[in-house]
Amino acid sequence: MEARAGKTGFWGVLKRPFVLDLRALALLRMATAAVVLLDLAIRSTDLEALYSNMGVLPVVAVMEHGWSPYQFSLHAGSGLWQAQAVLFAVAAGLAGALLVGYHTRLATVGSWVLLVSLQNRNPFIGQGGDDLLRMLLFWGIFLPWGRVWTWDARARPAPTHYAYFSAATVAYVVQLALLYWCTALLKNGPEWTRDGTALYYAFSLDQLLLPLGRWLYPYPALLRFLTFATYYIELLLPFALFLPVGVARWRLLVVGVLFGFQLGISLTLYVGLFFLVNMASLLGLLPAGVLDGLARRLRPHAARARTRATDWRTRLPVWQAPWRLRLERTRPPSVGGQRLARAVRDTCVAVVLAYVCWWNLDDVAVLRPAGGLMAEPMRWFGYLFRVDQHWGMFAPTVFKDDGWYVLEGTTAATGRTLDLNRAGAAVTYAKPPSVVALFRNDRWRKYSENYLFVHNAWMRPYYCNYLLRIWHETPAHPRLRHLSVVYMKEVSLPDYRVAPPVREVLCDCELPKP
């Protein structure tokens, strides 16, 4: 399976940037599976609210407003939260199998299918990290990331070498470059390219600002420097991935800079799992020298773990299944058959990669006066297999509209107004000490962001009525006769000025009369 990469000749030099280490791919697999498990754990706290018919987005609504005709979702097969729990459990089992490398290929395919299904069920809580996580699993189907450091590898001889090259390794490297290139090219507003004020406006968004960002905020010269540094890192650094000389050193530079870059984002802005997905995506680039050192350090620990596992197995009682299923090939595949299968696989990967490049070029081109490059009838493939992607974080400019929600309820008995967003305290329109703290997690923050857009006004009654229902599920809560979802809009202005907050009523809903 391992295709040895030649080191000499034109073809060997051309391949060098795309030769990956099988151990690095194993780390990429484990990190991807770990992020999937963490994502499932966070999402599982909102099974009813975000994925059932009793929540903010019933199946009929997502089918009418959130899908193309080519999308599918197993999670949309039922509106019950219990059905969602079953699918979440299956997805967690598959991600766990992927983490340890048990039936790795099957676990990768299953994890990808269920992740696509889950993301399609509620597309209004997604962000760029979800696109990347989905693509890592997709390319992982074609990568040998289960060849070493897996349960499956126990029964196979160790590879004679760890260098691996295929169309899938090209796709993986190109995908990472496209992510950062398109992120930079989509940032064509003057705040990024001329004024250097993009991070000033980003740190003006109280919905996103974290303590380190608050500490940096008062220093405009530093924010200007960091703005241009961000833009040019995203625009120029990916070119280092394609240099055929000093590949290991360039990769270490890319991984080191981007790890620090993502860590900086995570400490200053509330972006959910975005930074973790990006960090995980870089592990496949680690060069052999780093992995040799890592393997030497881990070898004694791995030996002790195997010894302990053997001891535990000898102590456990032996259980014999009443039946046994065994699948065998009547004869091993021929060398010619293996080559044909590899050629078909590489051809499929190359075609999809070309489509992904086309999609990203179109995504960048739609901001140009000439318009896009991909006709709408050609998009069905991207929607069906979810290789569609958009890397437009803070692009083309940073939002200037900030604010916070006041869930203004009126009690039926006394007409008193209270704020559901603050556990029923008396309504106040003053800015809370921490706007970020009002969101249960980043999925809710993203939902609230989409909730604001005028073209998503259809979402508002579902949310309003959901809030009324869950409020009345607690007997101690006073009964409400009316609820207003209020947004206190606060526009960020230049030079650390802020417009006075404006009260905007996004939705009103009444409790049905008995």
PDB file of C-alpha atoms in Angstrom, residues 161-267:
ATOM      1  CA  HIS A 161       9.386   2.663   5.265  1.00  0.00           C
ATOM      2  CA  TYR A 162       6.992   5.405   6.383  1.00  0.00           C
ATOM      3  CA  ALA A 163       7.104   7.724   3.366  1.00  0.00           C
ATOM      4  CA  TYR A 164       3.823   7.668   1.458  1.00  0.00           C
ATOM      5  CA  PHE A 165       2.616   9.435  -1.672  1.00  0.00           C
ATOM      6  CA  SER A 166      -0.701   9.250  -3.509  1.00  0.00           C
ATOM      7  CA  ALA A 167      -3.383  11.484  -4.955  1.00  0.00           C
ATOM      8  CA  ALA A 168      -4.912  11.624  -1.469  1.00  0.00           C
ATOM      9  CA  THR A 169      -1.754  13.142   0.045  1.00  0.00           C
ATOM     10  CA  VAL A 170      -1.818  15.776  -2.701  1.00  0.00           C
ATOM     11  CA  ALA A 171      -5.476  16.458  -1.896  1.00  0.00           C
ATOM     12  CA  TYR A 172      -4.738  16.824   1.815  1.00  0.00           C
ATOM     13  CA  VAL A 173      -1.896  19.319   1.307  1.00  0.00           C
ATOM     14  CA  VAL A 174      -3.822  21.309  -1.318  1.00  0.00           C
ATOM     15  CA  GLN A 175      -6.894  21.394   0.947  1.00  0.00           C
ATOM     16  CA  LEU A 176      -4.892  23.002   3.749  1.00  0.00           C
ATOM     17  CA  ALA A 177      -3.449  25.562   1.354  1.00  0.00           C
ATOM     18  CA  LEU A 178      -6.887  26.367  -0.080  1.00  0.00           C
ATOM     19  CA  LEU A 179      -8.229  26.959   3.413  1.00  0.00           C
ATOM     20  CA  TYR A 180      -5.740  29.720   4.175  1.00  0.00           C
ATOM     21  CA  TRP A 181      -5.472  31.150   0.668  1.00  0.00           C
ATOM     22  CA  CYS A 182      -9.224  31.539   0.286  1.00  0.00           C
ATOM     23  CA  THR A 183      -9.540  32.930   3.799  1.00  0.00           C
ATOM     24  CA  ALA A 184      -7.078  35.675   2.839  1.00  0.00           C
ATOM     25  CA  LEU A 185      -8.475  36.327  -0.647  1.00  0.00           C
ATOM     26  CA  LEU A 186     -12.000  36.675   0.702  1.00  0.00           C
ATOM     27  CA  LYS A 187     -10.758  39.359   3.103  1.00  0.00           C
ATOM     28  CA  ASN A 188     -10.698  42.058   0.459  1.00  0.00           C
ATOM     29  CA  GLY A 189     -12.199  44.865   2.550  1.00  0.00           C
ATOM     30  CA  PRO A 190     -10.126  47.972   3.357  1.00  0.00           C
ATOM     31  CA  GLU A 191      -9.982  47.002   7.046  1.00  0.00           C
ATOM     32  CA  TRP A 192      -7.730  44.089   6.044  1.00  0.00           C
ATOM     33  CA  THR A 193      -5.840  45.349   3.010  1.00  0.00           C
ATOM     34  CA  ARG A 194      -5.408  49.080   3.645  1.00  0.00           C
ATOM     35  CA  ASP A 195      -6.483  50.428   7.033  1.00  0.00           C
ATOM     36  CA  GLY A 196      -5.361  47.577   9.268  1.00  0.00           C
ATOM     37  CA  THR A 197      -8.420  47.994  11.510  1.00  0.00           C
ATOM     38  CA  ALA A 198      -9.951  44.523  11.096  1.00  0.00           C
ATOM     39  CA  LEU A 199      -8.848  43.222  14.493  1.00  0.00           C
ATOM     40  CA  TYR A 200      -9.913  46.468  16.133  1.00  0.00           C
ATOM     41  CA  TYR A 201     -13.450  45.809  14.874  1.00  0.00           C
ATOM     42  CA  ALA A 202     -13.230  42.081  15.695  1.00  0.00           C
ATOM     43  CA  PHE A 203     -12.196  42.865  19.271  1.00  0.00           C
ATOM     44  CA  SER A 204     -15.036  45.393  19.441  1.00  0.00           C
ATOM     45  CA  LEU A 205     -17.517  42.495  19.174  1.00  0.00           C
ATOM     46  CA  ASP A 206     -18.474  41.682  22.757  1.00  0.00           C
ATOM     47  CA  GLN A 207     -20.181  38.508  21.521  1.00  0.00           C
ATOM     48  CA  LEU A 208     -16.736  37.128  20.675  1.00  0.00           C
ATOM     49  CA  LEU A 209     -14.241  38.907  22.889  1.00  0.00           C
ATOM     50  CA  LEU A 210     -12.268  36.850  25.424  1.00  0.00           C
ATOM     51  CA  PRO A 211     -10.009  38.182  28.224  1.00  0.00           C
ATOM     52  CA  LEU A 212      -6.753  38.230  26.233  1.00  0.00           C
ATOM     53  CA  GLY A 213      -8.501  40.074  23.398  1.00  0.00           C
ATOM     54  CA  ARG A 214      -9.852  42.567  25.925  1.00  0.00           C
ATOM     55  CA  TRP A 215      -6.306  43.101  27.185  1.00  0.00           C
ATOM     56  CA  LEU A 216      -4.985  43.749  23.647  1.00  0.00           C
ATOM     57  CA  TYR A 217      -7.900  45.925  22.600  1.00  0.00           C
ATOM     58  CA  PRO A 218      -6.625  49.326  23.888  1.00  0.00           C
ATOM     59  CA  TYR A 219      -3.464  49.193  21.727  1.00  0.00           C
ATOM     60  CA  PRO A 220      -4.362  50.317  18.174  1.00  0.00           C
ATOM     61  CA  ALA A 221      -0.801  50.114  16.794  1.00  0.00           C
ATOM     62  CA  LEU A 222      -0.483  46.517  17.984  1.00  0.00           C
ATOM     63  CA  LEU A 223      -3.889  45.622  16.538  1.00  0.00           C
ATOM     64  CA  ARG A 224      -2.876  47.139  13.204  1.00  0.00           C
ATOM     65  CA  PHE A 225       0.319  45.065  13.156  1.00  0.00           C
ATOM     66  CA  LEU A 226      -1.576  41.891  14.088  1.00  0.00           C
ATOM     67  CA  THR A 227      -4.166  42.582  11.391  1.00  0.00           C
ATOM     68  CA  PHE A 228      -1.601  42.722   8.608  1.00  0.00           C
ATOM     69  CA  ALA A 229       0.319  39.793  10.144  1.00  0.00           C
ATOM     70  CA  THR A 230      -2.866  37.693  10.071  1.00  0.00           C
ATOM     71  CA  TYR A 231      -3.628  38.632   6.477  1.00  0.00           C
ATOM     72  CA  TYR A 232      -0.158  37.899   5.121  1.00  0.00           C
ATOM     73  CA  ILE A 233       0.294  34.692   7.119  1.00  0.00           C
ATOM     74  CA  GLU A 234      -2.878  33.348   5.545  1.00  0.00           C
ATOM     75  CA  LEU A 235      -1.945  34.612   2.084  1.00  0.00           C
ATOM     76  CA  LEU A 236       1.760  33.738   1.874  1.00  0.00           C
ATOM     77  CA  LEU A 237       2.597  30.949   4.321  1.00  0.00           C
ATOM     78  CA  PRO A 238       0.786  28.154   2.388  1.00  0.00           C
ATOM     79  CA  PHE A 239       3.231  28.588  -0.491  1.00  0.00           C
ATOM     80  CA  ALA A 240       5.869  27.005   1.759  1.00  0.00           C
ATOM     81  CA  LEU A 241       3.944  23.723   1.551  1.00  0.00           C
ATOM     82  CA  PHE A 242       4.818  23.388  -2.139  1.00  0.00           C
ATOM     83  CA  LEU A 243       8.563  24.061  -2.015  1.00  0.00           C
ATOM     84  CA  PRO A 244      10.446  20.907  -3.115  1.00  0.00           C
ATOM     85  CA  VAL A 245      13.642  21.743  -1.201  1.00  0.00           C
ATOM     86  CA  GLY A 246      14.031  21.726   2.571  1.00  0.00           C
ATOM     87  CA  VAL A 247      10.575  20.168   2.878  1.00  0.00           C
ATOM     88  CA  ALA A 248      10.971  19.153   6.530  1.00  0.00           C
ATOM     89  CA  ARG A 249      12.134  22.607   7.623  1.00  0.00           C
ATOM     90  CA  TRP A 250       9.371  24.389   5.720  1.00  0.00           C
ATOM     91  CA  ARG A 251       6.750  22.074   7.184  1.00  0.00           C
ATOM     92  CA  LEU A 252       8.011  22.686  10.691  1.00  0.00           C
ATOM     93  CA  LEU A 253       7.767  26.411  10.020  1.00  0.00           C
ATOM     94  CA  VAL A 254       4.206  26.088   8.711  1.00  0.00           C
ATOM     95  CA  VAL A 255       3.063  23.874  11.593  1.00  0.00           C
ATOM     96  CA  GLY A 256       4.749  26.039  14.230  1.00  0.00           C
ATOM     97  CA  VAL A 257       3.434  29.355  12.919  1.00  0.00           C
ATOM     98  CA  LEU A 258      -0.096  28.071  12.336  1.00  0.00           C
ATOM     99  CA  PHE A 259      -0.250  26.357  15.724  1.00  0.00           C
ATOM    100  CA  GLY A 260       0.670  29.671  17.357  1.00  0.00           C
ATOM    101  CA  PHE A 261      -1.752  31.493  15.070  1.00  0.00           C
ATOM    102  CA  GLN A 262      -4.675  29.239  16.023  1.00  0.00           C
ATOM    103  CA  LEU A 263      -3.751  29.372  19.690  1.00  0.00           C
ATOM    104  CA  GLY A 264      -3.826  33.167  19.507  1.00  0.00           C
ATOM    105  CA  ILE A 265      -7.305  33.061  17.962  1.00  0.00           C
ATOM    106  CA  SER A 266      -8.561  30.717  20.681  1.00  0.00           C
ATOM    107  CA  LEU A 267      -7.313  32.985  23.476  1.00  0.00           C
TER     108      LEU A 267
END
